[in-house]
PDB file of C-alpha atoms and ligand atoms in Angstrom:
ATOM      1  CA  UNK A   1       0.000   0.000   0.000  1.00 92.00           C
ATOM      2  CA  UNK A   2       1.551   3.303  -1.081  1.00 94.00           C
ATOM      3  CA  UNK A   3       0.027   6.579   0.098  1.00 93.00           C
ATOM      4  CA  UNK A   4      -0.142   9.551  -2.244  1.00 95.00           C
ATOM      5  CA  UNK A   5      -0.273  12.986  -0.588  1.00 94.00           C
ATOM      6  CA  UNK A   6      -3.574  14.858  -0.568  1.00 95.00           C
ATOM      7  CA  UNK A   7      -4.166  18.618  -0.436  1.00 95.00           C
ATOM      8  CA  UNK A   8      -7.289  20.772  -0.540  1.00 94.00           C
ATOM      9  CA  UNK A   9      -7.873  19.772  -4.205  1.00 95.00           C
ATOM     10  CA  UNK A  10      -7.631  16.052  -3.491  1.00 96.00           C
ATOM     11  CA  UNK A  11      -4.908  13.602  -4.490  1.00 97.00           C
ATOM     12  CA  UNK A  12      -1.664  15.224  -5.682  1.00 97.00           C
ATOM     13  CA  UNK A  13      -1.879  13.697  -9.145  1.00 97.00           C
ATOM     14  CA  UNK A  14       1.384  15.452 -10.070  1.00 97.00           C
ATOM     15  CA  UNK A  15       3.166  13.203  -7.526  1.00 97.00           C
ATOM     16  CA  UNK A  16       1.534  10.037  -8.794  1.00 97.00           C
ATOM     17  CA  UNK A  17       3.348   9.415 -12.093  1.00 95.00           C
ATOM     18  CA  UNK A  18       6.804   8.666 -10.637  1.00 96.00           C
ATOM     19  CA  UNK A  19       5.135   6.265  -8.197  1.00 97.00           C
ATOM     20  CA  UNK A  20       3.330   4.485 -11.046  1.00 97.00           C
ATOM     21  CA  UNK A  21       6.605   4.127 -12.943  1.00 96.00           C
ATOM     22  CA  UNK A  22       8.573   2.948  -9.928  1.00 97.00           C
ATOM     23  CA  UNK A  23       6.055   0.663  -8.197  1.00 96.00           C
ATOM     24  CA  UNK A  24       3.773  -0.449 -11.053  1.00 96.00           C
ATOM     25  CA  UNK A  25       0.759  -0.845  -8.752  1.00 97.00           C
ATOM     26  CA  UNK A  26      -2.163  -3.024  -9.795  1.00 97.00           C
ATOM     27  CA  UNK A  27      -4.854  -0.574  -8.734  1.00 98.00           C
ATOM     28  CA  UNK A  28      -5.324   3.105  -7.893  1.00 98.00           C
ATOM     29  CA  UNK A  29      -7.848   3.457  -5.069  1.00 98.00           C
ATOM     30  CA  UNK A  30      -9.213   6.921  -4.404  1.00 98.00           C
ATOM     31  CA  UNK A  31     -12.075   8.749  -2.702  1.00 98.00           C
ATOM     32  CA  UNK A  32     -12.262  11.870  -4.881  1.00 98.00           C
ATOM     33  CA  UNK A  33     -15.395  13.309  -3.288  1.00 98.00           C
ATOM     34  CA  UNK A  34     -15.349  14.090   0.457  1.00 97.00           C
ATOM     35  CA  UNK A  35     -12.216  12.066   0.916  1.00 97.00           C
ATOM     36  CA  UNK A  36     -12.073  10.050   4.097  1.00 96.00           C
ATOM     37  CA  UNK A  37     -10.617  11.424   6.402  1.00 96.00           C
ATOM     38  CA  UNK A  38      -9.853  14.971   5.140  1.00 97.00           C
ATOM     39  CA  UNK A  39     -13.151  15.740   3.380  1.00 96.00           C
ATOM     40  CA  UNK A  40     -11.179  17.086   0.386  1.00 97.00           C
ATOM     41  CA  UNK A  41     -12.912  17.230  -3.004  1.00 97.00           C
ATOM     42  CA  UNK A  42     -10.720  16.522  -6.024  1.00 98.00           C
ATOM     43  CA  UNK A  43     -10.891  19.311  -8.608  1.00 97.00           C
ATOM     44  CA  UNK A  44     -12.216  18.622 -12.113  1.00 98.00           C
ATOM     45  CA  UNK A  45      -8.767  19.295 -13.603  1.00 98.00           C
ATOM     46  CA  UNK A  46      -7.178  16.674 -11.353  1.00 98.00           C
ATOM     47  CA  UNK A  47      -9.948  14.186 -12.061  1.00 98.00           C
ATOM     48  CA  UNK A  48      -9.300  14.510 -15.782  1.00 98.00           C
ATOM     49  CA  UNK A  49      -5.525  14.300 -15.268  1.00 98.00           C
ATOM     50  CA  UNK A  50      -5.831  11.223 -13.034  1.00 98.00           C
ATOM     51  CA  UNK A  51      -8.060   9.321 -15.478  1.00 98.00           C
ATOM     52  CA  UNK A  52      -5.738  10.167 -18.402  1.00 98.00           C
ATOM     53  CA  UNK A  53      -2.610   9.183 -16.474  1.00 98.00           C
ATOM     54  CA  UNK A  54      -4.042   5.871 -15.263  1.00 98.00           C
ATOM     55  CA  UNK A  55      -5.229   4.952 -18.769  1.00 97.00           C
ATOM     56  CA  UNK A  56      -1.779   5.734 -20.163  1.00 97.00           C
ATOM     57  CA  UNK A  57      -0.220   3.338 -17.663  1.00 97.00           C
ATOM     58  CA  UNK A  58      -3.001   0.750 -18.040  1.00 96.00           C
ATOM     59  CA  UNK A  59      -3.776   0.795 -14.308  1.00 97.00           C
ATOM     60  CA  UNK A  60      -7.456   0.586 -13.292  1.00 97.00           C
ATOM     61  CA  UNK A  61      -8.915   3.113 -10.854  1.00 98.00           C
ATOM     62  CA  UNK A  62     -11.350   2.196  -8.084  1.00 98.00           C
ATOM     63  CA  UNK A  63     -13.385   5.325  -7.417  1.00 98.00           C
ATOM     64  CA  UNK A  64     -14.987   5.049  -3.979  1.00 98.00           C
ATOM     65  CA  UNK A  65     -17.847   7.556  -4.162  1.00 98.00           C
ATOM     66  CA  UNK A  66     -19.344   6.562  -0.835  1.00 96.00           C
ATOM     67  CA  UNK A  67     -20.983   9.783   0.319  1.00 96.00           C
ATOM     68  CA  UNK A  68     -21.486  12.009  -2.761  1.00 95.00           C
ATOM     69  CA  UNK A  69     -25.184  12.521  -1.993  1.00 95.00           C
ATOM     70  CA  UNK A  70     -24.588  14.215   1.367  1.00 94.00           C
ATOM     71  CA  UNK A  71     -23.392  17.684   0.400  1.00 95.00           C
ATOM     72  CA  UNK A  72     -24.033  21.186   1.613  1.00 95.00           C
ATOM     73  CA  UNK A  73     -21.371  23.354   0.003  1.00 88.00           C
ATOM     74  CA  UNK A  74     -20.208  24.204  -3.500  1.00 89.00           C
ATOM     75  CA  UNK A  75     -21.225  21.939  -6.390  1.00 93.00           C
ATOM     76  CA  UNK A  76     -18.868  19.011  -6.848  1.00 95.00           C
ATOM     77  CA  UNK A  77     -17.257  17.930 -10.135  1.00 97.00           C
ATOM     78  CA  UNK A  78     -18.574  14.864 -11.979  1.00 98.00           C
ATOM     79  CA  UNK A  79     -17.288  11.440 -10.890  1.00 98.00           C
ATOM     80  CA  UNK A  80     -14.003  10.151 -12.317  1.00 98.00           C
ATOM     81  CA  UNK A  81     -16.068   7.650 -14.306  1.00 97.00           C
ATOM     82  CA  UNK A  82     -17.506  10.557 -16.314  1.00 97.00           C
ATOM     83  CA  UNK A  83     -14.008  11.343 -17.639  1.00 97.00           C
ATOM     84  CA  UNK A  84     -13.267   7.708 -18.513  1.00 97.00           C
ATOM     85  CA  UNK A  85     -13.141   6.867 -22.231  1.00 94.00           C
ATOM     86  CA  UNK A  86     -11.481   3.459 -21.899  1.00 93.00           C
ATOM     87  CA  UNK A  87     -13.502   1.466 -19.356  1.00 95.00           C
ATOM     88  CA  UNK A  88     -10.631   1.905 -16.907  1.00 97.00           C
ATOM     89  CA  UNK A  89     -12.607   3.274 -13.937  1.00 98.00           C
ATOM     90  CA  UNK A  90     -14.640   1.206 -11.485  1.00 98.00           C
ATOM     91  CA  UNK A  91     -17.149   3.530  -9.861  1.00 98.00           C
ATOM     92  CA  UNK A  92     -18.471   2.281  -6.513  1.00 98.00           C
ATOM     93  CA  UNK A  93     -21.327   3.875  -4.579  1.00 97.00           C
ATOM     94  CA  UNK A  94     -22.955   2.894  -1.297  1.00 96.00           C
ATOM     95  CA  UNK A  95     -26.209   3.478   0.544  1.00 96.00           C
ATOM     96  CA  UNK A  96     -24.469   3.006   3.894  1.00 95.00           C
ATOM     97  CA  UNK A  97     -23.805   6.698   4.501  1.00 94.00           C
ATOM     98  CA  UNK A  98     -26.609   8.292   2.550  1.00 93.00           C
ATOM     99  CA  UNK A  99     -29.531   6.080   3.562  1.00 95.00           C
ATOM    100  CA  UNK A 100     -29.311   3.061   5.913  1.00 93.00           C
ATOM    101  CA  UNK A 101     -26.069   1.331   7.001  1.00 92.00           C
ATOM    102  CA  UNK A 102     -27.873  -1.927   7.800  1.00 93.00           C
ATOM    103  CA  UNK A 103     -29.019  -2.313   4.187  1.00 92.00           C
ATOM    104  CA  UNK A 104     -25.497  -3.459   3.237  1.00 93.00           C
ATOM    105  CA  UNK A 105     -26.215  -2.452  -0.349  1.00 96.00           C
ATOM    106  CA  UNK A 106     -24.132  -0.484  -2.783  1.00 95.00           C
ATOM    107  CA  UNK A 107     -23.510  -0.503  -6.496  1.00 96.00           C
ATOM    108  CA  UNK A 108     -20.716  -0.614  -9.029  1.00 96.00           C
ATOM    109  CA  UNK A 109     -20.561   0.986 -12.453  1.00 97.00           C
ATOM    110  CA  UNK A 110     -17.970  -0.702 -14.677  1.00 97.00           C
ATOM    111  CA  UNK A 111     -17.556  -1.670 -18.307  1.00 95.00           C
ATOM    112  CA  UNK A 112     -15.846  -4.314 -20.416  1.00 94.00           C
ATOM    113  CA  UNK A 113     -13.355  -6.781 -18.925  1.00 94.00           C
ATOM    114  CA  UNK A 114     -13.353  -5.058 -15.505  1.00 94.00           C
ATOM    115  CA  UNK A 115     -17.091  -5.585 -15.236  1.00 96.00           C
ATOM    116  CA  UNK A 116     -16.781  -9.291 -16.126  1.00 97.00           C
ATOM    117  CA  UNK A 117     -13.999  -9.695 -13.589  1.00 95.00           C
ATOM    118  CA  UNK A 118     -16.007  -7.982 -10.832  1.00 96.00           C
ATOM    119  CA  UNK A 119     -19.111 -10.049 -11.587  1.00 96.00           C
ATOM    120  CA  UNK A 120     -17.088 -13.259 -11.251  1.00 97.00           C
ATOM    121  CA  UNK A 121     -15.524 -12.045  -7.994  1.00 96.00           C
ATOM    122  CA  UNK A 122     -18.919 -11.197  -6.514  1.00 95.00           C
ATOM    123  CA  UNK A 123     -20.306 -14.596  -7.494  1.00 96.00           C
ATOM    124  CA  UNK A 124     -17.340 -16.347  -5.921  1.00 97.00           C
ATOM    125  CA  UNK A 125     -17.396 -14.319  -2.717  1.00 96.00           C
ATOM    126  CA  UNK A 126     -21.068 -14.361  -1.638  1.00 94.00           C
ATOM    127  CA  UNK A 127     -23.132 -15.399  -4.696  1.00 93.00           C
ATOM    128  CA  UNK A 128     -25.357 -12.289  -4.446  1.00 91.00           C
ATOM    129  CA  UNK A 129     -26.643  -9.573  -2.104  1.00 93.00           C
ATOM    130  CA  UNK A 130     -30.127 -10.007  -0.663  1.00 94.00           C
ATOM    131  CA  UNK A 131     -32.557  -9.802  -3.574  1.00 95.00           C
ATOM    132  CA  UNK A 132     -35.402  -8.921  -1.211  1.00 96.00           C
ATOM    133  CA  UNK A 133     -33.526  -5.863   0.066  1.00 96.00           C
ATOM    134  CA  UNK A 134     -32.479  -4.950  -3.468  1.00 96.00           C
ATOM    135  CA  UNK A 135     -36.115  -5.084  -4.614  1.00 97.00           C
ATOM    136  CA  UNK A 136     -37.276  -2.950  -1.659  1.00 95.00           C
ATOM    137  CA  UNK A 137     -34.530  -0.383  -2.258  1.00 96.00           C
ATOM    138  CA  UNK A 138     -35.237  -0.302  -5.966  1.00 96.00           C
ATOM    139  CA  UNK A 139     -38.935   0.443  -5.274  1.00 96.00           C
ATOM    140  CA  UNK A 140     -37.974   3.221  -2.867  1.00 95.00           C
ATOM    141  CA  UNK A 141     -35.534   4.790  -5.355  1.00 95.00           C
ATOM    142  CA  UNK A 142     -38.094   4.642  -8.172  1.00 95.00           C
ATOM    143  CA  UNK A 143     -40.535   6.649  -6.064  1.00 94.00           C
ATOM    144  CA  UNK A 144     -38.035   9.516  -5.944  1.00 91.00           C
ATOM    145  CA  UNK A 145     -38.366   9.936  -2.172  1.00 88.00           C
ATOM    146  CA  UNK A 146     -34.637   9.501  -1.685  1.00 94.00           C
ATOM    147  CA  UNK A 147     -33.969  12.952  -3.139  1.00 93.00           C
ATOM    148  CA  UNK A 148     -36.040  14.497  -0.357  1.00 94.00           C
ATOM    149  CA  UNK A 149     -34.171  12.386   2.195  1.00 95.00           C
ATOM    150  CA  UNK A 150     -30.752  13.530   0.901  1.00 95.00           C
ATOM    151  CA  UNK A 151     -31.863  17.165   0.991  1.00 95.00           C
ATOM    152  CA  UNK A 152     -33.124  16.799   4.540  1.00 96.00           C
ATOM    153  CA  UNK A 153     -30.043  15.066   5.945  1.00 96.00           C
ATOM    154  CA  UNK A 154     -27.731  17.448   4.098  1.00 96.00           C
ATOM    155  CA  UNK A 155     -29.527  20.373   5.786  1.00 97.00           C
ATOM    156  CA  UNK A 156     -29.135  18.739   9.194  1.00 97.00           C
ATOM    157  CA  UNK A 157     -25.478  17.880   8.612  1.00 97.00           C
ATOM    158  CA  UNK A 158     -24.679  21.393   7.385  1.00 97.00           C
ATOM    159  CA  UNK A 159     -25.921  22.715  10.730  1.00 98.00           C
ATOM    160  CA  UNK A 160     -24.035  20.083  12.741  1.00 98.00           C
ATOM    161  CA  UNK A 161     -20.868  20.808  10.765  1.00 98.00           C
ATOM    162  CA  UNK A 162     -21.168  24.531  11.540  1.00 98.00           C
ATOM    163  CA  UNK A 163     -21.761  23.725  15.204  1.00 98.00           C
ATOM    164  CA  UNK A 164     -18.648  21.554  15.313  1.00 98.00           C
ATOM    165  CA  UNK A 165     -16.435  24.208  13.689  1.00 98.00           C
ATOM    166  CA  UNK A 166     -17.682  26.845  16.129  1.00 98.00           C
ATOM    167  CA  UNK A 167     -17.075  24.493  19.069  1.00 98.00           C
ATOM    168  CA  UNK A 168     -13.549  23.733  17.855  1.00 98.00           C
ATOM    169  CA  UNK A 169     -12.885  27.460  17.592  1.00 98.00           C
ATOM    170  CA  UNK A 170     -13.968  27.903  21.222  1.00 98.00           C
ATOM    171  CA  UNK A 171     -12.325  24.889  22.806  1.00 97.00           C
ATOM    172  CA  UNK A 172      -9.231  23.734  20.911  1.00 97.00           C
ATOM    173  CA  UNK A 173      -5.787  25.120  21.698  1.00 96.00           C
ATOM    174  CA  UNK A 174      -4.090  27.673  19.465  1.00 95.00           C
ATOM    175  CA  UNK A 175      -2.170  25.969  16.679  1.00 95.00           C
ATOM    176  CA  UNK A 176      -4.851  23.359  16.021  1.00 97.00           C
ATOM    177  CA  UNK A 177      -5.872  23.119  12.374  1.00 97.00           C
ATOM    178  CA  UNK A 178      -9.026  22.058  10.587  1.00 97.00           C
ATOM    179  CA  UNK A 179     -10.718  22.668   7.281  1.00 90.00           C
ATOM    180  CA  UNK A 180     -14.474  23.036   6.848  1.00 93.00           C
ATOM    181  CA  UNK A 181     -15.954  20.548   4.400  1.00 96.00           C
ATOM    182  CA  UNK A 182     -18.601  20.887   1.684  1.00 96.00           C
ATOM    183  CA  UNK A 183     -20.237  17.573   2.500  1.00 97.00           C
ATOM    184  CA  UNK A 184     -19.649  14.135   3.919  1.00 96.00           C
ATOM    185  CA  UNK A 185     -19.624  13.313   7.583  1.00 97.00           C
ATOM    186  CA  UNK A 186     -16.243  14.163   9.067  1.00 97.00           C
ATOM    187  CA  UNK A 187     -13.793  16.916   9.953  1.00 98.00           C
ATOM    188  CA  UNK A 188     -10.026  16.336  10.070  1.00 98.00           C
ATOM    189  CA  UNK A 189      -8.326  18.145  12.908  1.00 98.00           C
ATOM    190  CA  UNK A 190      -4.593  18.650  13.446  1.00 97.00           C
ATOM    191  CA  UNK A 191      -3.321  19.155  16.991  1.00 97.00           C
ATOM    192  CA  UNK A 192      -0.310  21.293  17.896  1.00 95.00           C
ATOM    193  CA  UNK A 193       3.125  19.777  18.598  1.00 93.00           C
ATOM    194  CA  UNK A 194       3.297  18.346  22.108  1.00 93.00           C
ATOM    195  CA  UNK A 195      -0.143  16.734  22.006  1.00 95.00           C
ATOM    196  CA  UNK A 196      -0.017  12.934  21.748  1.00 96.00           C
ATOM    197  CA  UNK A 197      -3.185  11.751  20.038  1.00 97.00           C
ATOM    198  CA  UNK A 198      -2.675   8.222  21.412  1.00 95.00           C
ATOM    199  CA  UNK A 199      -2.673   9.560  24.975  1.00 96.00           C
ATOM    200  CA  UNK A 200      -5.514  11.941  24.180  1.00 97.00           C
ATOM    201  CA  UNK A 201      -7.583   9.053  22.821  1.00 97.00           C
ATOM    202  CA  UNK A 202      -7.340   7.043  26.053  1.00 96.00           C
ATOM    203  CA  UNK A 203      -8.079  10.030  28.263  1.00 96.00           C
ATOM    204  CA  UNK A 204     -10.941  11.217  26.059  1.00 97.00           C
ATOM    205  CA  UNK A 205     -12.568   7.778  26.130  1.00 97.00           C
ATOM    206  CA  UNK A 206     -12.493   7.842  29.923  1.00 96.00           C
ATOM    207  CA  UNK A 207     -14.143  11.247  29.806  1.00 94.00           C
ATOM    208  CA  UNK A 208     -16.839   9.812  27.528  1.00 95.00           C
ATOM    209  CA  UNK A 209     -15.783  11.163  24.101  1.00 96.00           C
ATOM    210  CA  UNK A 210     -14.600   9.046  21.191  1.00 97.00           C
ATOM    211  CA  UNK A 211     -12.955   9.906  17.876  1.00 98.00           C
ATOM    212  CA  UNK A 212     -10.812   8.130  15.284  1.00 98.00           C
ATOM    213  CA  UNK A 213      -7.098   8.660  15.899  1.00 97.00           C
ATOM    214  CA  UNK A 214      -5.397   9.938  12.718  1.00 97.00           C
ATOM    215  CA  UNK A 215      -2.904   7.048  12.617  1.00 96.00           C
ATOM    216  CA  UNK A 216      -5.681   4.787  11.316  1.00 95.00           C
ATOM    217  CA  UNK A 217      -5.473   6.627   7.981  1.00 94.00           C
ATOM    218  CA  UNK A 218      -1.739   6.345   7.293  1.00 90.00           C
ATOM    219  CA  UNK A 219       0.065   3.393   5.697  1.00 85.00           C
ATOM    220  CA  UNK A 220       2.589   3.355   8.556  1.00 82.00           C
ATOM    221  CA  UNK A 221       0.654   4.140  11.664  1.00 79.00           C
ATOM    222  CA  UNK A 222       2.373   5.825  14.539  1.00 88.00           C
ATOM    223  CA  UNK A 223       1.189   8.619  16.795  1.00 93.00           C
ATOM    224  CA  UNK A 224      -0.038  10.981  14.048  1.00 95.00           C
ATOM    225  CA  UNK A 225      -1.101  14.455  15.249  1.00 96.00           C
ATOM    226  CA  UNK A 226      -4.618  14.219  13.802  1.00 97.00           C
ATOM    227  CA  UNK A 227      -8.155  13.382  14.877  1.00 98.00           C
ATOM    228  CA  UNK A 228     -11.070  12.492  12.651  1.00 98.00           C
ATOM    229  CA  UNK A 229     -14.278  13.835  14.153  1.00 98.00           C
ATOM    230  CA  UNK A 230     -17.736  12.780  12.993  1.00 97.00           C
ATOM    231  CA  UNK A 231     -20.326  15.554  13.113  1.00 97.00           C
ATOM    232  CA  UNK A 232     -23.124  13.725  11.299  1.00 95.00           C
ATOM    233  CA  UNK A 233     -24.155  11.109  13.827  1.00 91.00           C
ATOM    234  CA  UNK A 234     -24.398  13.404  16.844  1.00 94.00           C
ATOM    235  CA  UNK A 235     -26.947  16.053  17.834  1.00 97.00           C
ATOM    236  CA  UNK A 236     -25.743  19.630  18.159  1.00 98.00           C
ATOM    237  CA  UNK A 237     -25.865  19.863  21.959  1.00 98.00           C
ATOM    238  CA  UNK A 238     -23.769  16.691  22.226  1.00 98.00           C
ATOM    239  CA  UNK A 239     -21.290  17.986  19.638  1.00 98.00           C
ATOM    240  CA  UNK A 240     -20.809  21.094  21.776  1.00 98.00           C
ATOM    241  CA  UNK A 241     -20.403  19.055  24.966  1.00 98.00           C
ATOM    242  CA  UNK A 242     -18.052  16.567  23.295  1.00 98.00           C
ATOM    243  CA  UNK A 243     -15.750  19.158  21.761  1.00 98.00           C
ATOM    244  CA  UNK A 244     -15.647  21.148  25.000  1.00 98.00           C
ATOM    245  CA  UNK A 245     -14.687  17.943  26.842  1.00 97.00           C
ATOM    246  CA  UNK A 246     -11.972  17.119  24.279  1.00 97.00           C
ATOM    247  CA  UNK A 247     -10.616  20.656  24.580  1.00 97.00           C
ATOM    248  CA  UNK A 248     -10.564  20.336  28.368  1.00 96.00           C
ATOM    249  CA  UNK A 249      -8.727  16.984  28.218  1.00 96.00           C
ATOM    250  CA  UNK A 250      -6.092  18.524  25.925  1.00 96.00           C
ATOM    251  CA  UNK A 251      -5.613  21.467  28.285  1.00 94.00           C
ATOM    252  CA  UNK A 252      -5.430  19.197  31.340  1.00 93.00           C
ATOM    253  CA  UNK A 253      -2.999  16.641  29.944  1.00 90.00           C
ATOM    254  CA  UNK A 254      -0.670  18.667  27.783  1.00 89.00           C
ATOM    255  CA  UNK A 255       1.213  21.714  28.857  1.00 73.00           C
ATOM    256  CA  UNK A 256       0.429  24.779  26.744  1.00 63.00           C
ATOM    257  CA  UNK A 257       0.920  23.195  23.298  1.00 61.00           C
ATOM    258  CA  UNK A 258       3.118  25.234  20.934  1.00 57.00           C
ATOM    259  CA  UNK A 259       1.126  27.711  18.862  1.00 55.00           C
ATOM    260  CA  UNK A 260       1.267  26.907  15.150  1.00 49.00           C
ATOM    261  CA  UNK A 261      -1.605  29.168  14.191  1.00 51.00           C
ATOM    262  CA  UNK A 262       0.625  31.764  12.554  1.00 47.00           C
ATOM    263  CA  UNK A 263       2.269  29.136  10.355  1.00 44.00           C
ATOM    264  CA  UNK A 264       0.630  29.304   6.923  1.00 38.00           C
ATOM    265  CA  UNK A 265       1.865  25.821   6.076  1.00 34.00           C
ATOM    266  CA  UNK A 266      -0.045  24.042   8.805  1.00 38.00           C
ATOM    267  CA  UNK A 267      -3.220  23.435   6.834  1.00 36.00           C
ATOM    268  CA  UNK A 268      -1.251  22.369   3.785  1.00 40.00           C
ATOM    269  CA  UNK A 269       0.949  20.188   5.927  1.00 38.00           C
ATOM    270  CA  UNK A 270      -1.866  18.267   7.499  1.00 42.00           C
ATOM    271  CA  UNK A 271      -3.440  17.570   4.147  1.00 47.00           C
ATOM    272  CA  UNK A 272      -0.205  16.591   2.470  1.00 45.00           C
ATOM    273  CA  UNK A 273       0.618  13.648   4.690  1.00 42.00           C
ATOM    274  CA  UNK A 274       0.213  10.377   2.827  1.00 39.00           C
ATOM    275  CA  UNK A 275      -3.250   9.128   3.566  1.00 37.00           C
ATOM    276  CA  UNK A 276      -4.550   5.627   3.277  1.00 33.00           C
TER     277      UNK A 276
HETATM  278  C1  PLP B 301     -14.203   5.524   2.392  1.00 57.84           C
HETATM  279  C2  PLP B 301     -15.416   4.657   2.596  1.00 57.84           C
HETATM  280  N1  PLP B 301     -15.906   3.973   1.564  1.00 57.84           N
HETATM  281  C3  PLP B 301     -17.042   3.215   1.690  1.00 57.84           C
HETATM  282  C4  PLP B 301     -17.698   3.132   2.885  1.00 57.84           C
HETATM  283  C5  PLP B 301     -18.976   2.351   2.954  1.00 57.84           C
HETATM  284  O1  PLP B 301     -18.742   1.011   2.968  1.00 57.84           O
HETATM  285  P1  PLP B 301     -19.981   0.007   2.921  1.00 57.84           P
HETATM  286  O2  PLP B 301     -20.783   0.384   1.717  1.00 57.84           O
HETATM  287  O3  PLP B 301     -19.337  -1.352   2.801  1.00 57.84           O
HETATM  288  O4  PLP B 301     -20.740   0.163   4.177  1.00 57.84           O
HETATM  289  C6  PLP B 301     -17.192   3.789   3.999  1.00 57.84           C
HETATM  290  C7  PLP B 301     -17.836   3.615   5.291  1.00 57.84           C
HETATM  291  O5  PLP B 301     -17.278   3.760   6.339  1.00 57.84           O
HETATM  292  C8  PLP B 301     -16.035   4.590   3.842  1.00 57.84           C
HETATM  293  O6  PLP B 301     -15.548   5.284   4.884  1.00 57.84           O
END
């Protein structure tokens, strides 16, 4: 597994070509829309460049478009699959985030040999997904009600996202970094030097707050100075309480963390770490 750096415009496609030449990977996996964990959206120019580059090297792309429907900011560019002229992109969507996790249903858009290969793999792995659930979901989608659902949850999540950013502003130490997102479910927060996220995680759990430690998203996990916070699953009052508690734990357990807020590279830096 080789991580490619990510910035505010998504995967650094300009850094990908030497890696393709050197490592000759078998697959490029990417989450171009609301990337997990940074929430970054890949620009249209990079999407086009990525699809062209991968086709030139004959390497298929798996586009994980798991939460495209939940958006509350600027319009997002078309999926990578829309730029694909060679049947080189596997586009995967899911209803886990946008509708009901327990459905365990998603979909794949693929063409040509990749499609045949995926169909055989699916047959060999579990024969098929529940046809009853597929039929029920298909009925629901045909009625068009899902559009209303996506609008409603996007409105709720926009508010929760704003609440989380405001709470971070109030409670996190100077030098912490985060970037607002235009959709999805999570915010990626960098902590100042001196704060151990591993220690913070244990202490925060005891105080009743959980998050995903940033190390989970790097190919070589160690104590990465990042937290992934989910704003979607929690009501606003609890977001405020949870962030205040996290802020208090940081202040109690770490001596005045160094202030990085004046450093213009901090945001860039936290997005440019290789991310799994
Ligand atoms: C990046 C990413 N892709 C896809 C999914 C959804 O997976 P599934 O459809 O198997 O529930 C998730 C859920 O956590 C995710 O974070």
